PDB file of C-alpha atoms in Angstrom:
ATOM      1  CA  UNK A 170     -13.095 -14.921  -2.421  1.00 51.00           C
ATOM      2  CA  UNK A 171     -12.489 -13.489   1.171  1.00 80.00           C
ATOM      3  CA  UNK A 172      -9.758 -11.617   0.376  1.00 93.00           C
ATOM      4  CA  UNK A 173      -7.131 -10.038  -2.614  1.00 96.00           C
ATOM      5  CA  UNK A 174      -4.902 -12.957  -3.849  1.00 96.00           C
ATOM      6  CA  UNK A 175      -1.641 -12.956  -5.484  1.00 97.00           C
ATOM      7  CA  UNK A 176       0.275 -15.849  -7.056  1.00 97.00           C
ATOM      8  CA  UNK A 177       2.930 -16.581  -7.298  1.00 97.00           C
ATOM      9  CA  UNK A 178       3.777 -15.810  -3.947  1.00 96.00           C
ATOM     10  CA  UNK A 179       7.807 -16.002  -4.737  1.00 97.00           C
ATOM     11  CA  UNK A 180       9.653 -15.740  -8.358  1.00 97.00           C
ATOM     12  CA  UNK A 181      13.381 -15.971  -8.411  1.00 98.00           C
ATOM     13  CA  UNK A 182      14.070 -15.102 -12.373  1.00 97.00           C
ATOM     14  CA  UNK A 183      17.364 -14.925 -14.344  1.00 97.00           C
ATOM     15  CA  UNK A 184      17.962 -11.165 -15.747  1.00 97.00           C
ATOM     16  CA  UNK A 185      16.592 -11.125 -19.290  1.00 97.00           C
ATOM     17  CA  UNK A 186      13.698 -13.418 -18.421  1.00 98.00           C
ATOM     18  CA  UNK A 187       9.641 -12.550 -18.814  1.00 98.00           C
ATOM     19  CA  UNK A 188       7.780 -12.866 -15.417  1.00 98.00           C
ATOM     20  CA  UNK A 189       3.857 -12.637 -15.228  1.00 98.00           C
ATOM     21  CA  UNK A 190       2.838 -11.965 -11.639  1.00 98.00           C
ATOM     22  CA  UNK A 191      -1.122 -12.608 -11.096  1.00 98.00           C
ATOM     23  CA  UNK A 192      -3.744 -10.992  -8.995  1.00 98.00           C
ATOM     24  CA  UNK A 193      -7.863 -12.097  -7.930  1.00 97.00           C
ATOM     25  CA  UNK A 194      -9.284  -8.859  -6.416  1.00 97.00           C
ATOM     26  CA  UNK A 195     -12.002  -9.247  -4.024  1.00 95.00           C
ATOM     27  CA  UNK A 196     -15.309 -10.460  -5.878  1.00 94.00           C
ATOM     28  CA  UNK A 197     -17.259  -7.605  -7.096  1.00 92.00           C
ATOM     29  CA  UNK A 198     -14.363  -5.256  -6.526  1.00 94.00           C
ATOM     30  CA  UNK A 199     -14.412  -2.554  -9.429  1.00 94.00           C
ATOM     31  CA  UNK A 200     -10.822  -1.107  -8.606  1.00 95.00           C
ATOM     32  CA  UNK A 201      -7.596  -2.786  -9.214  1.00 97.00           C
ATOM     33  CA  UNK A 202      -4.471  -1.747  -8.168  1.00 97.00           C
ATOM     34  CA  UNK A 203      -0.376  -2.597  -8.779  1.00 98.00           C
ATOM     35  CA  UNK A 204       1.949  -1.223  -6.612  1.00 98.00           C
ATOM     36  CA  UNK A 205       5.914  -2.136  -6.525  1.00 97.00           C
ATOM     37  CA  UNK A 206       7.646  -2.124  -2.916  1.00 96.00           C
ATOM     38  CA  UNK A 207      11.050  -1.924  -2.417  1.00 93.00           C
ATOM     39  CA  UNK A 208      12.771  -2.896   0.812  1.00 90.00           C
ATOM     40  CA  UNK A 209      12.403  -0.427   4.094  1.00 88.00           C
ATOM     41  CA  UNK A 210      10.009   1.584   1.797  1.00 91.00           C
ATOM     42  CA  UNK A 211       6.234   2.515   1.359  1.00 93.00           C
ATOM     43  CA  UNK A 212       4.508   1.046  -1.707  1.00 95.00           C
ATOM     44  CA  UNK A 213       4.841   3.136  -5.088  1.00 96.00           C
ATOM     45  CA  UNK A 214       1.807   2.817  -7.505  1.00 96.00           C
ATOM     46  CA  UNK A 215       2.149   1.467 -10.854  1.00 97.00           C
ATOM     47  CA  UNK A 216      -0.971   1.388 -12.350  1.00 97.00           C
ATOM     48  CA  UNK A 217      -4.583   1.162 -11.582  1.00 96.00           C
ATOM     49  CA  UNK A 218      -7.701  -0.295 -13.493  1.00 97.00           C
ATOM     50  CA  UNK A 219     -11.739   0.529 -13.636  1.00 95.00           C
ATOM     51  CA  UNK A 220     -13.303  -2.736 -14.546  1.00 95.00           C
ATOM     52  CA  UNK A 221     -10.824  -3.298 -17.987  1.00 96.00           C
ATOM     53  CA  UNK A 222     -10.237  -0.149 -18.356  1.00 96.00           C
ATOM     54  CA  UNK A 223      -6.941   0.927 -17.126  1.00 96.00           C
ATOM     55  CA  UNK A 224      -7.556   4.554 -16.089  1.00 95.00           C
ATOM     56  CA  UNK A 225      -3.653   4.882 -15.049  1.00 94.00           C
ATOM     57  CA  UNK A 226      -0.320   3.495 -16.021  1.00 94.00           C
ATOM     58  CA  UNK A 227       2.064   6.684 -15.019  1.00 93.00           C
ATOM     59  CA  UNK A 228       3.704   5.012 -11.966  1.00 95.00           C
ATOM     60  CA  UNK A 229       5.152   2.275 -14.844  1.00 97.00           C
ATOM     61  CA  UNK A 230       9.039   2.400 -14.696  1.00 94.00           C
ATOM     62  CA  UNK A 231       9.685   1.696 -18.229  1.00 94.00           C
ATOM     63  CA  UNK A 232       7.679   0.318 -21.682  1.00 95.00           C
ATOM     64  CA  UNK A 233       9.161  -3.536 -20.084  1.00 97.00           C
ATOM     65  CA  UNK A 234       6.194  -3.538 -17.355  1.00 98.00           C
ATOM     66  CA  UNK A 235       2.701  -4.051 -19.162  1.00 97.00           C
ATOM     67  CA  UNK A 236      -0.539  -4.665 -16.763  1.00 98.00           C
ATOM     68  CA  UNK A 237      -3.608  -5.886 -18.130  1.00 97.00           C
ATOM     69  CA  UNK A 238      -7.573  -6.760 -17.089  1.00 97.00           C
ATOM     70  CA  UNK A 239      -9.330  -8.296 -20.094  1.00 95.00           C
ATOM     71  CA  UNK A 240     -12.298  -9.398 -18.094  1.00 93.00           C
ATOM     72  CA  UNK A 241     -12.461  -6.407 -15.239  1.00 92.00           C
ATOM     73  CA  UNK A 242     -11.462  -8.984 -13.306  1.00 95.00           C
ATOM     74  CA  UNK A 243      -8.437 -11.349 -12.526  1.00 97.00           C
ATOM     75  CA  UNK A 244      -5.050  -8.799 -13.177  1.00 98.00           C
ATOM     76  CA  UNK A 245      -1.720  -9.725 -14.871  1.00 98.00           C
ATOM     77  CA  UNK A 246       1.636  -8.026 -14.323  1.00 98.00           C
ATOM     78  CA  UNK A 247       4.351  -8.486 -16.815  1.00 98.00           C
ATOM     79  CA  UNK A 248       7.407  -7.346 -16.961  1.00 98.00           C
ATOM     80  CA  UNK A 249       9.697  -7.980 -20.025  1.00 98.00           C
ATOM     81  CA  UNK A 250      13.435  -8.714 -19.803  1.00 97.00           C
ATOM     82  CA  UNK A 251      13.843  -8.281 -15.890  1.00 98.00           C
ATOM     83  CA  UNK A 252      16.700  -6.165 -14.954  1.00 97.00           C
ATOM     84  CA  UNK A 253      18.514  -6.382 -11.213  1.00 96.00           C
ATOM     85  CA  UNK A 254      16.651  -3.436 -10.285  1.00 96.00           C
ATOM     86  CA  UNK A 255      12.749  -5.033 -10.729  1.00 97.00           C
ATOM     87  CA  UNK A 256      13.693  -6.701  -7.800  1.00 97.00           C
ATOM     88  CA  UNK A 257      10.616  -5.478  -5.210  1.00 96.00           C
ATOM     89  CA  UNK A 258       7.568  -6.699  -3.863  1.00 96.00           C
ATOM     90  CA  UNK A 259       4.638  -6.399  -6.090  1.00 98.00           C
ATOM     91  CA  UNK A 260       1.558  -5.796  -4.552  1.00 97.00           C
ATOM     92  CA  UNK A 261      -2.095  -5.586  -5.864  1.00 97.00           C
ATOM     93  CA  UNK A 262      -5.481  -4.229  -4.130  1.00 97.00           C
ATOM     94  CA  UNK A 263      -9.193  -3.916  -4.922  1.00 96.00           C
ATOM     95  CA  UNK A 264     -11.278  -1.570  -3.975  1.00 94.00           C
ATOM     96  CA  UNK A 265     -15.128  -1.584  -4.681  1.00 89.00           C
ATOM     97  CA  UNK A 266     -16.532   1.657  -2.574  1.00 80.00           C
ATOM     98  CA  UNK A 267     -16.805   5.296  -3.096  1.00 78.00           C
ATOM     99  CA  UNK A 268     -14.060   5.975  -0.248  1.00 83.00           C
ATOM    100  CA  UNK A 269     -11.360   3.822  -2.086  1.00 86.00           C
ATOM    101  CA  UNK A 270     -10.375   1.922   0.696  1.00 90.00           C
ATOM    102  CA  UNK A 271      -7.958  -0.182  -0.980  1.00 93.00           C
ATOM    103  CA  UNK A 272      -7.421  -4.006   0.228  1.00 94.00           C
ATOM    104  CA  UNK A 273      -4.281  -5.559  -0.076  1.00 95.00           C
ATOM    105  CA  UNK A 274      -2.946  -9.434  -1.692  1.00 96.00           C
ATOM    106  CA  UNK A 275       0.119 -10.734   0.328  1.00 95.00           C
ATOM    107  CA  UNK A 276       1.920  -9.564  -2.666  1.00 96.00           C
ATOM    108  CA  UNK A 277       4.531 -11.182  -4.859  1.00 97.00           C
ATOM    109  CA  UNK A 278       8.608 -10.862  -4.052  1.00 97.00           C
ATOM    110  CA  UNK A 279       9.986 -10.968  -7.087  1.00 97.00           C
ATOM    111  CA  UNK A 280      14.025 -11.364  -6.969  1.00 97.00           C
ATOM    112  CA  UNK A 281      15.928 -10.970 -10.370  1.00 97.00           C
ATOM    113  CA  UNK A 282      19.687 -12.716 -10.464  1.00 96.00           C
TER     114      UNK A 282
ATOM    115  CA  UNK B  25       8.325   9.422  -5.472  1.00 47.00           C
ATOM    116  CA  UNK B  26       6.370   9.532  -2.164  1.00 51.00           C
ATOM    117  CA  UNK B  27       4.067  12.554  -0.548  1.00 59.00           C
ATOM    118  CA  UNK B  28       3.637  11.219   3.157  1.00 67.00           C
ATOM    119  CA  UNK B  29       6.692  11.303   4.901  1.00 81.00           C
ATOM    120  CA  UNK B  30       6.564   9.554   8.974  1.00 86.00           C
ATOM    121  CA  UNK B  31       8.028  10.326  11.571  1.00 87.00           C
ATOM    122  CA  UNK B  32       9.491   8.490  13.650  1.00 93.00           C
ATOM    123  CA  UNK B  33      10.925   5.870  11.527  1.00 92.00           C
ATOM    124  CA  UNK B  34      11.310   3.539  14.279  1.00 95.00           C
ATOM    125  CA  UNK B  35       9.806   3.814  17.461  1.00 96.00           C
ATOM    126  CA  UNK B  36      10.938   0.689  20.439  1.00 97.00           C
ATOM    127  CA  UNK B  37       8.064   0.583  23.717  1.00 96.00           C
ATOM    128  CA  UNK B  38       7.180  -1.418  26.246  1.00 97.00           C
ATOM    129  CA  UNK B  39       4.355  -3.364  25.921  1.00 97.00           C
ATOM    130  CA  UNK B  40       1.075  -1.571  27.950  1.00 97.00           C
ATOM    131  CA  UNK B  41       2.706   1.552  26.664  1.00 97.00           C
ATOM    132  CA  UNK B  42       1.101   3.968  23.924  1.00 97.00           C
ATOM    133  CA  UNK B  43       2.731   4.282  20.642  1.00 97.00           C
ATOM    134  CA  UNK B  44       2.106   7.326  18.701  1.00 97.00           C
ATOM    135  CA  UNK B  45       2.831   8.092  14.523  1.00 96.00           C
ATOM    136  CA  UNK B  46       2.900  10.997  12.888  1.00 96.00           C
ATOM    137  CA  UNK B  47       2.297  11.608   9.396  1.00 95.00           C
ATOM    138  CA  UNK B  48       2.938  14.373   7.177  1.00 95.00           C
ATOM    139  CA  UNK B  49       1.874  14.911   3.611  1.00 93.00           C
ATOM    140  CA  UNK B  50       2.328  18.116   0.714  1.00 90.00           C
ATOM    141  CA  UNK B  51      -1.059  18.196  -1.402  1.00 87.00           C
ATOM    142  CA  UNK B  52      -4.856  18.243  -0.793  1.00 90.00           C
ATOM    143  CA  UNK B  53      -7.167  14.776   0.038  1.00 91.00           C
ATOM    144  CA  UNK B  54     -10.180  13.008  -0.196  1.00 91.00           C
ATOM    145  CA  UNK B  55      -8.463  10.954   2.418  1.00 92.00           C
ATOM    146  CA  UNK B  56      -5.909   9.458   4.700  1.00 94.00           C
ATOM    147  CA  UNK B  57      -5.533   5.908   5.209  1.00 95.00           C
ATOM    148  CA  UNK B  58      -3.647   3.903   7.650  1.00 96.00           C
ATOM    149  CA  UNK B  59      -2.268   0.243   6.976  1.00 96.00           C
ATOM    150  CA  UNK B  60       0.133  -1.938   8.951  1.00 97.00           C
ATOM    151  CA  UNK B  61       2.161  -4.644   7.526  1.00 96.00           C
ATOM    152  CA  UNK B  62       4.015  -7.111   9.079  1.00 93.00           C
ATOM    153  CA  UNK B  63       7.650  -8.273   8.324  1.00 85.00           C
ATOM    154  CA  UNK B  64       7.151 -10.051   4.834  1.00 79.00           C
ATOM    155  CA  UNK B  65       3.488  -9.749   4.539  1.00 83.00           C
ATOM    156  CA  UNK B  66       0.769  -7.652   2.902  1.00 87.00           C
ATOM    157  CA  UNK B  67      -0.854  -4.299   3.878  1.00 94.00           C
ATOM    158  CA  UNK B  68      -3.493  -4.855   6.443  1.00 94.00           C
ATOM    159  CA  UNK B  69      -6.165  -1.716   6.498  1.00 94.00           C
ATOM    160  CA  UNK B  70      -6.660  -0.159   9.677  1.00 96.00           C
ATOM    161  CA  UNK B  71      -8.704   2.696   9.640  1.00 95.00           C
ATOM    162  CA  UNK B  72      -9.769   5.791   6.951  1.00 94.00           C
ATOM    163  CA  UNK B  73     -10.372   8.727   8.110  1.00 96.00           C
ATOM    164  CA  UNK B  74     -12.049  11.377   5.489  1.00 94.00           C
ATOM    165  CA  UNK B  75     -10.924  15.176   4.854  1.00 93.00           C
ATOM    166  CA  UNK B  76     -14.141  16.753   6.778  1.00 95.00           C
ATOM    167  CA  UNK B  77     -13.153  14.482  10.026  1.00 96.00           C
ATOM    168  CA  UNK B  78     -10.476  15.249  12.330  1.00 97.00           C
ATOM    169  CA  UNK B  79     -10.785  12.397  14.921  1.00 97.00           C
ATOM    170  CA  UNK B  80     -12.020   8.594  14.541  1.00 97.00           C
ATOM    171  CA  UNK B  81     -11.447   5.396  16.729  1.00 96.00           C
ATOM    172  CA  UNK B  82     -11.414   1.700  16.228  1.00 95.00           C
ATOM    173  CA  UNK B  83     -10.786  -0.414  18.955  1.00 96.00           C
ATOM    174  CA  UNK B  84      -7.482   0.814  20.205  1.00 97.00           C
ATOM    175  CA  UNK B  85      -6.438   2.682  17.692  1.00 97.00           C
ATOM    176  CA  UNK B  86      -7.226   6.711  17.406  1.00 98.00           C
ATOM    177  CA  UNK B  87      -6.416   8.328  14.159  1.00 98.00           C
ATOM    178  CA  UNK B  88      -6.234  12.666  14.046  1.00 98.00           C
ATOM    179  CA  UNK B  89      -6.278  14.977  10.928  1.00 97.00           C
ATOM    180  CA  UNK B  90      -5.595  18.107  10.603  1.00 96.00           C
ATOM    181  CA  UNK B  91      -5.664  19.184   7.337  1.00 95.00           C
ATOM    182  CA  UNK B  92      -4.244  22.980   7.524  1.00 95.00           C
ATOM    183  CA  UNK B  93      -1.348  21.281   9.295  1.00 95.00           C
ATOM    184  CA  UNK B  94      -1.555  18.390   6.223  1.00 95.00           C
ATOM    185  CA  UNK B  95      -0.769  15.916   9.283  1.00 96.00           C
ATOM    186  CA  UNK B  96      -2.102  12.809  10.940  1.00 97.00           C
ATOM    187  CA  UNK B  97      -1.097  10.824  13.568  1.00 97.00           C
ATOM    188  CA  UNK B  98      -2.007   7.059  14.544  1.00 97.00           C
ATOM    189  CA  UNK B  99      -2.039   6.241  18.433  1.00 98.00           C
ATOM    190  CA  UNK B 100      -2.146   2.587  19.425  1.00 98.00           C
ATOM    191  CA  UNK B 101      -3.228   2.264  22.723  1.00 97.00           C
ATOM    192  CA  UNK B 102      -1.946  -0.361  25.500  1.00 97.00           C
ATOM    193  CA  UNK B 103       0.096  -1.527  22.985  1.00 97.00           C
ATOM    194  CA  UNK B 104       0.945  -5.412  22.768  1.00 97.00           C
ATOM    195  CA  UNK B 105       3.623  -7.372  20.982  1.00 96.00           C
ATOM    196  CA  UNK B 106       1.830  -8.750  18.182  1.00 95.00           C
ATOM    197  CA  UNK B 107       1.130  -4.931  17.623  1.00 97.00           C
ATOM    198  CA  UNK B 108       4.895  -5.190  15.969  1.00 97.00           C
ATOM    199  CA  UNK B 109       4.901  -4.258  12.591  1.00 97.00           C
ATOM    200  CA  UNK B 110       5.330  -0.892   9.980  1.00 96.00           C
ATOM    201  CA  UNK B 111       2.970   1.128   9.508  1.00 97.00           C
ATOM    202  CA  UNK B 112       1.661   3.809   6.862  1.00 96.00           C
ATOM    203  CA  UNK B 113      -0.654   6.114   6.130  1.00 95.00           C
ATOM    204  CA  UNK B 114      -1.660   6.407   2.774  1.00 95.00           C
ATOM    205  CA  UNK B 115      -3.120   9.644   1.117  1.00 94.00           C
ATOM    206  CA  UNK B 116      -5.779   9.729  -1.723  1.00 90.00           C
ATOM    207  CA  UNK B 117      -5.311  12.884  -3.776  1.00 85.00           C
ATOM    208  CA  UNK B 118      -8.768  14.611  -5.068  1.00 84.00           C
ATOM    209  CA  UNK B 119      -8.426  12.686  -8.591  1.00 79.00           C
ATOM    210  CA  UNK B 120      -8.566   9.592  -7.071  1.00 76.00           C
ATOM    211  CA  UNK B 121      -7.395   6.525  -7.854  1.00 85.00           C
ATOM    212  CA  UNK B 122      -3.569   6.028  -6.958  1.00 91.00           C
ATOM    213  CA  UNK B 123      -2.835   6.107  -3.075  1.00 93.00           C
ATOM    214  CA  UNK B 124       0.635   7.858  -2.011  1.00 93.00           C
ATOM    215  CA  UNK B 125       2.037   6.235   0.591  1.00 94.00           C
ATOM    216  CA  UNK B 126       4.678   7.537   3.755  1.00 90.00           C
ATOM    217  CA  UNK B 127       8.191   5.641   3.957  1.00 91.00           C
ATOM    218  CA  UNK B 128       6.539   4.341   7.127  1.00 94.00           C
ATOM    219  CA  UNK B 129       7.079   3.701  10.686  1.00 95.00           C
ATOM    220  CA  UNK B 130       8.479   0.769  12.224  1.00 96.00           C
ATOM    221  CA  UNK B 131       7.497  -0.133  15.718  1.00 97.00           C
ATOM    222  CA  UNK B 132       8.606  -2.794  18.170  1.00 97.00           C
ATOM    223  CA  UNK B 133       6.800  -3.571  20.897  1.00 97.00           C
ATOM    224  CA  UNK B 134       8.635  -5.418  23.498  1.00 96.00           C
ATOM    225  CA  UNK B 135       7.204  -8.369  25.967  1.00 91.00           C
TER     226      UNK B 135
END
């Protein structure tokens, strides 16, 4: 595709619920990428994948968030038993050079009740 | 937590004006990256600039780096209004993978 993609694009949940938030990196793109952004701030990392290998999962805020790239491709998010505080944008980006200039999805705004 | 921090946090100009953006960061690169993202959208990538460059241009934007200062700065020139948005920079440590971004900078432009 032309670009990252992310879907849904909105997810209202009820605290306690399972969300999976999806993401299509950029055809070809080696490098995934999760980030979590909360309002007014810069995007944390979460975790980050090499083909299905996921090389990084320190930026994880607790054993309820699981990522996972079966196929070094398409990327799921989970996150088990949302709490208020998941509440955040979620972004994802590919990358696919030596420079890792990362491309951004529109992200998905997650909102936990 | 976050390396970059920017300063200013909000910046309010006249369109036609410049708009500068500094950014500050703690640890050694590869690279700085600079993204702008507008209210309730994604990151948009504007420009890289590598640790061996200190100055690099694209279109009206002009990105510095000095890394013995471990600072950056973004200038928009003749701004315009649909240059309203936040913006970041991004560092990528020497490990790679994960980019640390700034807290950002958010800049009006008005008509």
């Amino acid at each position: 595709g032309a670009g990252v993609s992310q879907s849904p694009r909105y997810k209202v949940a009820k605290r306690g619920q399972d969300v999976a938030l999806r993401c299509d990196p950029i055809s070809g793109h080696v490098s995934l990428f999760w980030y979590q952004q909360a309002l007014g701030q810069g995007p944390e990392f979460l975790t980050y994948f090499q083909n299905e290998a996921q090389l990084d999962k320190s930026g994880l805020p607790s054993d309820r968030f699981f990522a996972e790239r079966p196929e070094g491709s398409v990327s799921t998010l989970k996150i088990q038993r949302t709490q208020q505080e998941d509440s955040a944008v979620y972004l994802c980006a590919s990358s696919g050079g030596q420079l890792n200039e990362q491309f951004f999805g529109p992200g998905t705004r997650l909102t936990v009740l | 937590s976050q390396q970059g921090e920017e300063d200013p946090q909000a910046l309010s100009i006249q369109e036609g004006e410049n708009a500068t953006m500094n950014c500050s960061y703690k640890t050694s690169i590869n690279n700085l990256q600079w993204y702008r993202q507008n209210s309730g959208r994604g990151l948009v990538h504007l420009i890289l600039i590598r640790s061996n460059e200190r100055e690099k241009h694209s279109g009206r934007l002009r990105v510095t780096l000095d890394t013995s200062k471990k600072s950056s700065s973004l200038l928009i020139t003749a701004s315009r209004a649909a240059d309203t948005a936040s913006y970041f920079c991004a560092t990528d440590p020497p490990q790679g993978g994960k980019l640390i971004f700034g807290q950002g900078t958010e800049l009006s432009v008005k008509p």
